[in-house]
Amino acid sequence: MSIDFNFIYTSFFQILKALPLTLVITIVPLIAGFGVGLVTALIRIYKVPWVYRIADFYVSFFRGTPMLMHLFLIYYGIPLIIDKLAARYGWTFQSSSIPILVFVLFAFSLTAGAYMSEIIRSGILAVDTGQMEAAHAVGMSTSQALRRIILPQAIGAVLPNLCSMFVGFLHGSTLAFTVSQMDILGKADVVASVSLKFLEAFIAAALIYWGLTVIAERITALLERRVAVYSKGGVS
Amino acid sequence: MISLTNIHKSFGQQEVLKGIDLTVEQGDVVAILGPSGSGKTTLLRCVNFLEHADEGKVQISGLTVDCKHARKHDIVQLRRKTAMVFQHYNLFKHKTVLDNVTEGLIIAQKMSKADARERALRVLEQVGLSAKINEYPSMLSGGQQQRVGIARALALNPEVILFDEPTSALDPELVGEVLSVIRSIAQEGITMIVVTHEMGFAREVANRVVFMDGGSVVEEGTPEEVFMRPKQERTRQFLSRYSSDWSYVI
Amino acid sequence: MGKSFDLSLVLDFVPELLRYLHITLIVLGGSIVLGLVGGVLLAVPRLYRIPVLSQLATLYVSFMRGTPILIKLFLVYYGLPELLKPIGVDLSRTDPLVFVIVTYALSDAASFAEIFRGAVRSVDKGQTEAAYAAGLTTFQSFRRIVVPQALIVAFPNMANTLIGSLKDTSLAFSIGVMDMVGRGQTLISATSHALEVYISLSIVYYVIVIVLEKGFALAERRLQRHERKKEVRGPAVRAERLKRIAG
């Protein structure tokens, strides 16, 4: 078995240069997804007429289909829509001038939004019903109660999931490779094609992802411990 | 017919049992009392090797097991001579009441399903739960669950039944039903070792009382002797903490 | 540059894609079955704290859960032939399907191992003690008392892993497997209607996932019939609860 261990070492640092892009592709959707998820969760809980059906379908569809599909649907679908609109309204704007990264981030944000919505929704439902009653009894309006009492506790449900969400989207970022983004996997592929040392390059990439995952796990464990100090065992 | 000799047990640095000797004759109902941390539950669990004593010997009607060199086979044999009723009932959650009682009979004692069922129905009637044989534990009250636990132990026809604080986890109004079942079993002459906090019960039902504190047996004797005429100061201190309506009985 | 969007093509593509559904199912089935076996093998050393094997298992699980599926696919695709060369096994003409099943099986094994470990540990120790007290041996207690209860805890997680694995199979095309996505790629080259193809693919996956989810939900309810005392969360009760929470 002929593995060039030295090459694994050298390519490791070459490939690592793509880390910033990978982190962007991981973190931006998580943040955007949180916002989308929060809004969607509230829409679904309050059953806002008509809109909640769209929200339900959105969450169900994006959780029920592969992330790869999301990427391609957005990648092929949005330009079509934009170009149609451009033709109709005479914009000078062309979909081809939008960097592919935007589509990637948009698609993954939608994915993240769906998953976040579920987590936040079950987090809100898990909050003791007595909390809202108590908030009303103290004189708060529903929206005040939501903001100050319910949501903070529901967010507590998100934290344990934060790690698996981050890792999930870190791993998901590799899909950007299929639309020629130069993320870690993309860089590894380039390094591999140039040197023809495919196995070594991908081993290096694997080690990078593994390392990032372990770091993420350690950090969330630390965060959880600090939060647990004043939460004493969960939301409900 | 049951004897514990020189039982020592430590958890890490802390010695919890400091050389306990205990003999139980057939038909005895032994109540073990003491403050928390006295080691009484640990001692009970050493009898059926749910805790492995560091040193000492456990003998049950002819079978002696040296705690230090206990072999798996011997432990299983020993356990087949005993039965236990747990503080938190520990009924098999995924089995019906009837199956809970027959499980040990069929699997451990290799009884036929028909015989096991027959015996199970008998003991369940004895504890007053014939109506619930096809229910799952989650559907029963605490008192009912504990009675099933007692039935399960009875069905095994052991040399001795070990009770680990059988009523401690029960709501007050359910304690009575369980105690009366235990009382009726005692009256049948079944050998029992009961770790309990229920002083009144111990006094009424037991024919021997053992008071433990800090890992040793401080005093033992008949209920009269221990409750009315305690010889040790520690015993007196412990007993005085409990509301003493019985101490006014002359 | 693309031809105009044609919705009817979406309907035309679906049956064409379904012709390759069996490949996807073979990959899924093979990897789940092998993964279950692997999961048990990995969980046992850690549950019983067997030295060396337990640490190796932990490392393996960490690696598998710490790397993306695409990377694992490439590692197995390039690595397995290298690994087997010294013992004279030539994999140069193996169907990529084999590599795919191996990759997903190795990956699922790690997920299942974690699920099994957590499930067994969640069974109240008192259950085992009661079994011992009734005279059951270690093995009898494990098989008859612990495993049935652990499986109930594990089941929803295992169902999720299976569904997740199904979605992951969409990446198999990247090493040349002709499954539904692979067929989709050839359809795109032939017709240039990429969007329609991916809409069709999405519909197929969506339907399969929904069917699986409903099936698992039914199975879960059957498994939990001994816990029916708990409050039944029917839609009416849920609505009531929502009203009370949301004010």
XYZ file of C-alpha atoms in Angstrom:
733
model
C 0.000 0.000 0.000
C 1.654 3.197 -1.118
C 0.388 6.238 0.690
C 2.479 9.360 0.532
C 2.144 10.550 4.111
C 4.326 13.539 3.476
C 1.945 14.700 0.815
C -0.948 14.464 3.210
C 0.960 16.830 5.444
C 1.827 19.368 2.759
C -1.528 19.323 1.049
C -3.204 19.755 4.438
C -1.999 23.330 4.635
C -2.720 24.050 1.001
C -6.260 22.839 1.369
C -6.701 24.680 4.651
C -6.511 27.938 2.715
C -10.060 27.279 1.592
C -11.284 27.242 5.195
C -12.703 30.799 5.147
C -15.034 29.999 2.274
C -16.184 26.794 3.959
C -16.907 28.688 7.146
C -18.854 31.316 5.233
C -20.918 28.625 3.534
C -21.543 27.034 6.926
C -22.232 30.005 9.149
C -24.142 32.447 6.951
C -26.973 29.981 6.258
C -27.155 29.139 9.961
C -27.654 32.762 10.892
C -30.083 33.492 8.080
C -31.781 30.182 8.758
C -32.321 31.103 12.368
C -34.190 34.220 11.351
C -36.247 32.372 8.771
C -36.864 29.537 11.204
C -38.028 31.825 13.964
C -40.520 33.621 11.733
C -41.736 30.344 10.247
C -42.111 28.742 13.657
C -44.264 31.588 14.879
C -46.355 31.535 11.725
C -46.961 27.830 12.184
C -47.765 28.071 15.863
C -50.166 30.941 15.473
C -51.649 29.466 12.322
C -51.616 32.778 10.469
C -54.370 32.231 7.895
C -53.173 30.926 4.535
C -49.540 31.711 5.236
C -49.209 28.882 7.698
C -50.018 26.339 5.034
C -47.127 27.649 2.957
C -44.926 27.578 6.037
C -45.922 23.993 6.830
C -45.215 22.919 3.284
C -41.910 24.761 3.214
C -40.692 23.046 6.365
C -41.992 19.650 5.295
C -40.494 19.879 1.816
C -37.081 21.151 2.829
C -36.756 18.580 5.542
C -38.031 15.813 3.319
C -35.711 16.289 0.369
C -31.932 16.039 0.016
C -29.934 19.220 0.481
C -28.417 18.609 -2.933
C -31.850 19.113 -4.462
C -32.251 22.415 -2.649
C -28.988 23.609 -4.105
C -29.846 22.639 -7.656
C -33.424 23.880 -7.475
C -32.217 27.310 -6.426
C -29.224 27.253 -8.748
C -31.360 26.521 -11.806
C -34.623 27.970 -10.659
C -33.777 31.450 -9.442
C -31.867 32.554 -12.567
C -34.877 31.480 -14.615
C -37.190 33.592 -12.500
C -34.842 36.545 -12.505
C -34.304 36.439 -16.229
C -38.040 36.190 -16.852
C -38.626 39.184 -14.601
C -35.730 41.043 -16.207
C -37.220 40.458 -19.622
C -40.672 41.570 -18.438
C -39.588 44.715 -16.669
C -36.613 45.574 -18.777
C -33.961 45.300 -16.100
C -30.361 45.493 -17.203
C -29.704 42.985 -14.484
C -28.772 39.486 -15.647
C -28.853 36.423 -13.471
C -25.470 35.374 -14.812
C -23.902 38.325 -13.047
C -24.829 36.933 -9.665
C -21.946 35.006 -8.177
C -22.738 31.330 -7.662
C -21.913 31.690 -3.983
C -25.075 33.743 -3.528
C -27.200 30.883 -4.806
C -25.373 28.490 -2.528
C -25.932 30.662 0.512
C -29.563 31.282 -0.400
C -30.306 27.595 -0.923
C -28.621 26.516 2.289
C -30.345 29.284 4.217
C -33.673 27.868 3.140
C -32.550 24.420 4.247
C -31.394 25.764 7.592
C -34.610 27.721 8.004
C -36.703 24.588 7.736
C -34.682 22.647 10.298
C -34.437 25.605 12.652
C -38.175 26.118 12.395
C -38.816 22.623 13.689
C -36.350 22.991 16.530
C -37.665 26.374 17.590
C -41.272 25.272 17.267
C -40.785 22.232 19.472
C -38.740 24.368 21.834
C -41.652 26.777 22.205
C -44.136 23.945 22.641
C -41.955 22.413 25.307
C -42.164 25.493 27.454
C -44.443 24.868 30.392
C -47.941 26.182 29.648
C -47.972 27.735 33.060
C -45.356 30.237 31.953
C -47.705 32.091 29.610
C -50.454 32.010 32.208
C -48.107 33.435 34.793
C -46.934 36.119 32.402
C -50.512 37.182 31.722
C -51.280 37.114 35.415
C -48.425 39.533 35.997
C -49.945 41.838 33.420
C -47.868 41.279 30.310
C -49.358 41.316 26.852
C -48.959 38.240 24.707
C -46.164 39.701 22.638
C -44.315 40.902 25.722
C -44.694 37.485 27.269
C -43.424 35.891 24.113
C -40.413 38.090 23.912
C -39.399 38.098 27.546
C -40.542 34.759 28.903
C -41.375 32.153 26.283
C -38.805 32.717 23.580
C -35.781 32.937 25.867
C -36.733 29.570 27.287
C -37.419 28.143 23.865
C -34.049 29.311 22.638
C -32.638 27.170 25.403
C -33.901 24.251 23.367
C -31.859 25.390 20.396
C -28.518 25.343 22.141
C -28.076 21.575 22.423
C -29.037 21.311 18.778
C -26.633 24.056 17.820
C -23.734 21.659 17.663
C -25.457 19.162 15.440
C -26.777 21.983 13.238
C -23.305 23.457 12.867
C -21.734 20.100 12.118
C -24.559 19.230 9.760
C -24.060 22.374 7.738
C -20.290 22.145 7.919
C -20.581 18.780 6.267
C -23.286 20.093 3.969
C -20.995 22.842 2.736
C -19.180 20.202 0.712
C -22.130 20.166 -1.650
C -20.949 23.540 -2.916
C -18.221 21.538 -4.634
C -20.788 20.370 -7.160
C -21.308 23.926 -8.350
C -17.602 24.568 -8.591
C -17.039 26.484 -5.399
C -13.496 26.509 -4.109
C -14.310 25.315 -0.601
C -12.185 22.764 1.253
C -13.438 19.916 -0.863
C -13.065 21.942 -4.032
C -9.502 22.819 -3.149
C -8.764 19.204 -2.272
C -10.057 18.138 -5.647
C -7.814 20.656 -7.404
C -4.782 19.579 -5.421
C -5.618 15.980 -6.169
C -6.097 16.508 -9.884
C -2.818 18.356 -10.178
C -0.746 15.864 -8.244
C -2.791 12.777 -9.063
C -2.542 11.875 -5.388
C -6.290 11.651 -4.874
C -6.311 9.529 -1.749
C -3.765 11.647 0.072
C -5.521 14.897 -0.744
C -8.892 13.629 0.403
C -7.378 12.196 3.562
C -6.041 15.646 4.314
C -9.468 17.166 3.650
C -11.103 14.518 5.867
C -8.737 15.364 8.688
C -9.601 19.039 8.369
C -13.319 18.363 8.603
C -12.836 15.924 11.463
C -10.790 18.461 13.338
C -13.350 21.206 12.795
C -16.138 18.893 13.977
C -14.292 17.961 17.157
C -13.527 21.609 17.886
C -17.202 22.485 17.405
C -18.217 19.669 19.749
C -15.824 20.835 22.442
C -16.941 24.452 22.197
C -20.636 23.605 22.457
C -19.928 21.325 25.410
C -18.270 24.250 27.139
C -21.126 26.600 26.263
C -23.685 24.089 27.504
C -21.925 23.755 30.799
C -21.915 27.502 31.334
C -25.568 27.820 30.422
C -26.474 24.848 32.594
C -25.189 26.703 35.621
C -28.308 28.788 35.812
C -30.762 26.580 34.003
C -30.774 23.492 36.231
C -31.836 20.854 33.791
C -33.784 22.018 30.821
C -36.705 24.043 29.796
C -39.726 22.254 31.157
C -30.452 -20.918 57.587
C -29.224 -17.603 56.310
C -26.044 -16.282 57.724
C -23.862 -13.355 56.857
C -20.370 -13.531 58.288
C -17.933 -10.687 58.589
C -19.302 -8.639 55.718
C -17.056 -5.736 54.736
C -17.851 -3.293 51.962
C -16.237 -0.035 50.949
C -17.158 2.419 48.254
C -13.857 3.978 47.318
C -12.364 5.311 50.521
C -15.492 5.038 52.562
C -16.116 1.846 54.501
C -19.853 1.308 54.520
C -20.041 -2.122 56.144
C -17.585 -2.807 58.906
C -17.722 -6.518 59.551
C -21.391 -7.413 59.891
C -22.566 -10.751 61.238
C -26.184 -11.700 60.921
C -28.081 -14.947 61.289
C -31.660 -15.432 60.182
C -33.643 -18.561 61.040
C -36.451 -19.947 58.964
C -39.685 -18.095 59.591
C -37.939 -15.038 61.027
C -39.076 -11.594 60.080
C -36.044 -9.399 60.602
C -36.443 -5.637 60.462
C -33.274 -3.662 59.849
C -33.486 -0.082 61.041
C -31.095 2.788 61.082
C -30.411 6.309 59.866
C -29.565 6.966 56.211
C -26.011 6.056 55.444
C -25.953 3.351 58.097
C -25.356 0.742 55.437
C -28.593 -1.176 55.893
C -29.593 -1.126 52.236
C -26.071 -2.046 51.170
C -26.151 -4.980 53.564
C -29.428 -6.200 52.130
C -28.104 -5.943 48.599
C -25.030 -7.953 49.592
C -27.274 -10.899 50.375
C -28.247 -11.351 46.740
C -25.037 -9.897 45.378
C -26.542 -6.806 43.839
C -23.615 -5.368 45.741
C -20.497 -7.486 45.966
C -19.123 -7.388 49.486
C -15.355 -7.010 49.609
C -14.968 -9.618 52.292
C -17.070 -12.127 54.154
C -19.357 -15.034 53.519
C -22.972 -15.336 52.541
C -24.663 -18.623 53.314
C -28.197 -19.536 52.377
C -29.453 -23.015 53.384
C -26.317 -24.921 52.618
C -24.885 -22.816 49.822
C -21.931 -20.737 51.003
C -20.355 -18.108 48.825
C -17.132 -16.369 49.731
C -17.578 -12.746 48.717
C -14.004 -12.250 47.713
C -13.885 -15.197 45.364
C -17.486 -15.399 44.257
C -18.073 -17.262 41.031
C -20.803 -16.210 38.625
C -22.449 -19.616 38.799
C -22.657 -19.532 42.594
C -24.071 -16.038 42.573
C -26.845 -17.064 40.205
C -27.603 -20.099 42.402
C -27.708 -17.862 45.439
C -30.041 -15.436 43.737
C -32.390 -18.273 42.872
C -32.871 -18.859 46.584
C -33.802 -15.263 47.261
C -36.255 -12.702 45.986
C -36.286 -8.953 46.330
C -38.889 -6.227 46.619
C -37.448 -2.868 45.590
C -38.076 0.624 46.861
C -38.931 1.782 43.355
C -40.752 -1.452 42.471
C -38.621 -2.047 39.330
C -41.400 -3.837 37.540
C -40.521 -4.800 33.976
C -42.125 -1.879 32.184
C -42.657 -3.607 28.879
C -44.428 -6.633 30.337
C -47.915 -7.040 31.733
C -48.481 -7.665 35.411
C -48.917 -11.365 34.780
C -45.774 -11.572 32.675
C -43.827 -9.694 35.321
C -44.608 -12.429 37.797
C -44.024 -15.350 35.439
C -40.774 -14.041 33.952
C -38.496 -15.344 36.690
C -40.414 -18.612 36.917
C -40.178 -19.402 33.233
C -36.691 -18.131 32.501
C -34.762 -18.637 35.714
C -36.625 -21.583 37.233
C -37.432 -23.167 33.899
C -41.022 -23.773 34.810
C -43.547 -24.559 32.121
C -45.670 -21.647 30.948
C -48.833 -23.308 32.250
C -47.439 -23.975 35.731
C -45.939 -20.519 35.919
C -49.230 -18.931 34.951
C -51.075 -20.939 37.568
C -48.713 -19.950 40.315
C -48.707 -16.329 39.187
C -52.486 -16.135 39.266
C -52.467 -17.544 42.798
C -50.009 -15.036 44.214
C -51.642 -12.153 42.377
C -54.899 -13.120 44.020
C -53.123 -13.231 47.327
C -52.045 -9.614 46.955
C -55.466 -8.625 45.667
C -54.612 -7.788 42.057
C -56.420 -10.485 40.075
C -58.294 -7.791 38.201
C -55.132 -6.226 36.820
C -53.237 -9.162 35.407
C -53.240 -7.883 31.838
C -52.403 -4.278 32.605
C -49.009 -2.686 32.161
C -47.190 -1.254 35.195
C -47.542 2.304 33.898
C -51.294 2.007 34.358
C -51.138 1.108 38.037
C -50.782 3.207 41.145
C -47.607 3.020 43.213
C -49.241 0.826 45.804
C -50.533 -1.551 43.158
C -47.132 -1.707 41.480
C -45.444 -2.560 44.736
C -47.990 -5.294 45.405
C -47.113 -6.740 42.013
C -43.495 -6.564 43.086
C -44.359 -8.533 46.190
C -46.325 -11.057 44.143
C -43.342 -11.427 41.826
C -41.127 -12.176 44.796
C -43.628 -14.562 46.386
C -44.113 -16.531 43.195
C -40.435 -17.423 43.118
C -40.930 -19.395 46.356
C -37.595 -18.270 47.748
C -35.911 -19.184 51.012
C -36.031 -15.528 51.962
C -37.647 -12.370 50.614
C -35.561 -9.220 50.853
C -37.485 -5.955 51.191
C -35.571 -2.754 50.410
C -37.598 0.068 51.978
C -40.765 -1.203 50.297
C -42.954 1.737 51.256
C -40.520 4.657 51.124
C -41.465 5.715 47.613
C -45.197 5.509 48.159
C -47.730 8.258 48.753
C -48.850 8.073 52.397
C -52.337 6.818 51.635
C -50.932 3.891 49.641
C -48.505 2.727 52.325
C -51.218 0.948 54.279
C -52.273 -1.433 51.525
C -48.691 -2.566 50.956
C -47.957 -3.001 54.650
C -51.029 -5.149 55.137
C -49.922 -7.425 52.305
C -46.484 -7.733 53.856
C -48.073 -8.433 57.200
C -50.211 -11.234 55.801
C -47.184 -12.846 54.174
C -45.282 -12.668 57.425
C -48.144 -14.434 59.148
C -47.761 -17.315 56.717
C -44.305 -17.940 58.053
C -42.228 -16.735 55.136
C -38.688 -15.710 56.032
C -38.186 -12.011 55.434
C -35.517 -9.379 55.877
C -37.045 -5.920 55.747
C -35.110 -2.668 55.620
C -37.643 -0.044 56.595
C -38.374 3.319 58.160
C -41.819 2.263 59.330
C -41.183 1.831 63.045
C -44.712 0.843 63.924
C -44.705 -1.792 61.271
C -41.348 -3.134 62.405
C -42.578 -3.384 65.942
C -45.798 -5.146 64.993
C -44.663 -7.590 62.376
C -41.015 -8.341 63.013
C -39.870 -10.934 65.490
C -36.332 -9.558 65.420
C -35.027 -6.032 65.060
C -31.518 -5.049 64.052
C -30.397 -1.482 64.534
C -27.479 -0.350 62.388
C -25.506 2.847 62.450
C -22.295 3.875 60.726
C -21.716 0.486 59.148
C -22.068 -1.747 62.198
C -24.822 -3.490 64.069
C -25.376 -1.408 67.178
C -28.081 -3.469 68.792
C -30.339 -6.372 68.013
C -33.089 -8.264 69.733
C -36.822 -8.680 69.844
C -38.940 -5.605 69.089
C -39.795 -5.381 72.783
C -36.158 -5.350 73.734
C -34.996 -2.837 71.137
C -37.905 -0.429 71.168
C -38.818 -0.509 74.880
C -35.506 -1.210 76.548
C -32.759 -0.065 74.197
C -29.354 -0.811 75.673
C -27.273 1.550 73.563
C -27.358 5.327 73.665
C -27.260 5.569 69.870
C -30.326 3.361 69.639
C -32.164 5.554 72.106
C -31.220 8.698 70.192
C -32.461 7.215 66.933
C -35.725 5.994 68.397
C -36.456 9.263 70.136
C -36.479 11.055 66.792
C -39.613 9.230 65.817
C -42.989 10.267 67.184
C -43.360 7.895 70.016
C -47.002 7.042 70.416
C -46.009 3.447 71.000
C -43.664 4.290 73.813
C -46.669 5.165 75.949
C -47.989 1.630 75.647
C -47.255 -0.008 78.944
C -29.376 30.098 -22.852
C -31.630 27.358 -21.572
C -34.788 26.387 -23.301
C -37.957 27.704 -21.802
C -39.311 26.062 -18.694
C -41.781 23.289 -19.406
C -43.832 22.043 -16.462
C -45.197 19.018 -18.280
C -41.674 17.693 -18.561
C -41.656 17.336 -14.800
C -44.421 14.759 -15.076
C -42.679 13.026 -17.965
C -39.425 12.747 -16.093
C -40.825 11.149 -12.956
C -41.502 7.680 -14.367
C -38.141 7.740 -16.112
C -36.399 8.485 -12.844
C -38.412 5.860 -11.004
C -36.935 3.212 -13.269
C -33.781 3.661 -11.246
C -35.444 3.745 -7.850
C -34.389 0.177 -7.191
C -30.747 1.195 -7.277
C -31.370 3.808 -4.625
C -33.255 1.258 -2.546
C -30.499 -1.327 -2.933
C -27.960 1.189 -1.698
C -30.220 2.168 1.187
C -31.156 -1.391 2.122
C -27.639 -2.735 1.912
C -26.144 0.067 3.930
C -28.821 -0.068 6.641
C -28.563 -3.826 7.132
C -24.775 -3.811 7.221
C -24.867 -0.655 9.290
C -27.079 -2.304 11.927
C -24.667 -5.188 12.294
C -21.728 -2.808 12.412
C -23.532 -0.631 14.925
C -23.992 -3.506 17.338
C -20.363 -4.545 16.941
C -19.241 -1.008 17.678
C -21.588 -0.423 20.605
C -20.755 -3.593 22.547
C -17.100 -2.791 23.351
C -18.075 0.636 24.624
C -21.021 -0.583 26.691
C -18.969 -3.316 28.321
C -15.830 -1.185 28.498
C -13.608 -3.712 26.748
C -10.107 -2.189 26.693
C -8.524 -1.285 23.353
C -11.620 -2.254 21.340
C -13.619 0.390 23.165
C -11.125 3.137 22.338
C -10.875 2.035 18.714
C -14.642 2.037 18.451
C -14.810 5.543 19.905
C -12.230 6.784 17.438
C -14.006 5.163 14.530
C -17.364 6.644 15.494
C -15.830 10.078 15.966
C -14.201 9.992 12.550
C -17.298 8.748 10.767
C -19.481 11.366 12.357
C -16.908 14.070 11.870
C -16.486 13.864 8.114
C -18.907 14.718 5.316
C -20.468 11.996 3.198
C -18.828 13.223 0.013
C -15.384 12.974 1.574
C -16.158 9.483 2.835
C -17.315 8.468 -0.623
C -14.071 9.657 -2.161
C -11.958 8.108 0.579
C -13.546 4.723 0.082
C -13.495 5.059 -3.688
C -9.780 5.839 -3.795
C -8.758 4.163 -0.596
C -10.377 0.761 -0.672
C -8.543 -0.393 -3.802
C -5.270 0.794 -2.253
C -6.070 -1.036 0.954
C -6.857 -4.302 -0.746
C -3.981 -4.224 -3.249
C -1.431 -5.832 -0.890
C -3.722 -8.835 -0.449
C -4.082 -9.109 -4.161
C -7.677 -8.024 -4.553
C -8.153 -6.001 -7.704
C -10.980 -3.526 -7.473
C -10.334 -1.648 -10.680
C -13.398 -3.075 -12.377
C -15.789 -3.071 -9.461
C -19.166 -1.462 -9.885
C -19.113 1.872 -8.036
C -22.289 0.622 -6.368
C -20.121 -1.536 -4.124
C -18.082 1.451 -2.959
C -21.245 3.371 -2.283
C -22.810 0.635 -0.167
C -19.565 0.166 1.746
C -19.311 3.888 2.437
C -22.872 4.303 3.639
C -22.716 1.088 5.683
C -19.564 2.259 7.457
C -21.181 5.604 8.104
C -24.535 4.259 9.278
C -22.771 1.806 11.588
C -21.312 4.747 13.474
C -24.704 6.445 13.782
C -26.387 3.261 14.949
C -23.622 2.584 17.444
C -24.277 5.924 19.115
C -28.019 5.322 19.111
C -27.681 1.840 20.624
C -25.300 3.066 23.279
C -27.612 5.880 24.324
C -30.673 3.650 24.269
C -29.175 0.916 26.436
C -27.903 3.461 28.919
C -31.340 5.024 29.136
C -32.886 1.851 30.487
C -33.301 2.239 34.234
C -30.692 0.200 36.081
C -33.422 -0.999 38.430
C -34.841 -3.100 35.614
C -31.610 -5.064 35.381
C -31.408 -5.401 39.160
C -34.937 -6.769 39.334
C -34.052 -9.255 36.618
C -30.953 -10.402 38.510
C -32.949 -10.597 41.737
C -35.449 -12.864 39.998
C -32.603 -15.167 39.039
C -31.909 -14.219 35.432
C -28.340 -14.398 34.137
C -26.581 -11.379 32.642
C -27.338 -12.509 29.131
C -30.966 -13.372 29.837
C -31.498 -10.045 31.549
C -29.921 -8.149 28.672
C -31.848 -9.947 25.988
C -35.280 -10.088 27.611
C -35.395 -6.966 29.736
C -32.924 -4.367 28.507
C -32.974 -4.826 24.739
C -36.764 -4.640 24.283
C -36.909 -1.415 26.250
C -33.811 0.001 24.570
C -35.250 -0.705 21.134
C -38.271 1.433 21.908
C -36.010 4.339 22.780
C -33.770 3.689 19.792
C -36.504 3.285 17.232
C -37.303 6.935 16.442
C -33.614 7.736 16.143
C -33.023 4.759 13.922
C -35.923 5.851 11.760
C -34.374 9.309 11.429
C -31.013 7.810 10.518
C -32.649 5.740 7.828
C -34.407 8.730 6.339
C -31.219 10.765 6.562
C -29.373 7.986 4.818
C -31.951 7.985 2.054
C -31.331 11.659 1.464
C -27.585 11.093 1.540
C -27.825 8.510 -1.233
C -28.448 11.437 -3.556
C -24.691 11.965 -3.503
C -23.834 8.540 -4.873
C -23.830 9.894 -8.412
C -20.563 11.685 -7.663
C -18.657 8.435 -7.993
C -20.566 7.299 -11.018
C -23.495 5.320 -9.684
C -26.445 5.214 -12.048
C -29.213 5.741 -9.533
C -32.082 8.220 -9.837
C -29.819 11.237 -9.570
C -27.407 9.675 -12.015
C -30.249 9.179 -14.472
C -31.235 12.739 -13.804
C -27.806 13.903 -14.908
C -28.065 12.017 -18.195
C -31.533 13.436 -18.756
C -30.099 16.915 -18.274
C -27.355 16.292 -20.814
C -29.969 15.028 -23.225
C -32.628 17.696 -22.781
C -30.936 20.664 -21.084
C -33.992 20.987 -18.835
C -32.100 20.864 -15.575
C -34.709 22.603 -13.438
C -37.486 20.246 -14.486
C -35.296 17.225 -13.774
C -34.469 18.419 -10.300
C -38.080 19.262 -9.565
C -39.027 15.721 -10.564
C -36.259 14.274 -8.444
C -37.330 16.364 -5.488
C -40.896 15.178 -5.829
C -39.805 11.543 -5.884
C -37.655 11.912 -2.782
C -40.329 13.919 -1.012
C -42.998 11.302 -1.573
C -40.739 8.453 -0.461
C -39.744 10.322 2.686
C -43.345 11.111 3.596
C -44.378 7.485 3.122
C -41.494 6.339 5.307
C -42.274 8.892 8.002
C -45.917 7.860 8.176
C -44.894 4.214 8.319
C -42.445 4.808 11.138
C -44.949 6.878 13.108
C -47.412 3.976 12.961
C -44.759 1.482 14.035
C -43.741 3.722 16.916
C -47.270 3.896 18.201
C -47.541 0.114 18.149
C -44.262 -0.292 19.986
C -45.359 2.042 22.721
C -48.668 0.477 23.533
C -47.495 -0.358 27.032
C -47.207 3.338 27.765
C -50.697 4.317 26.789
C -51.335 5.829 30.178
C -49.550 8.963 29.043
C -51.635 11.810 27.716
C -52.555 11.131 24.101
C -51.474 14.090 22.024
C -54.294 14.066 19.507
C -54.933 17.101 17.332
C -57.646 18.445 19.622
C -55.395 18.258 22.643
C -52.529 19.784 20.704
C -54.657 22.683 19.549
C -55.758 23.318 23.100
C -52.193 23.236 24.298
C -51.063 25.622 21.574
C -53.787 28.059 22.527
C -52.693 28.020 26.105
C -49.042 28.505 25.336
C -49.411 31.089 22.641
C -52.037 32.939 24.594
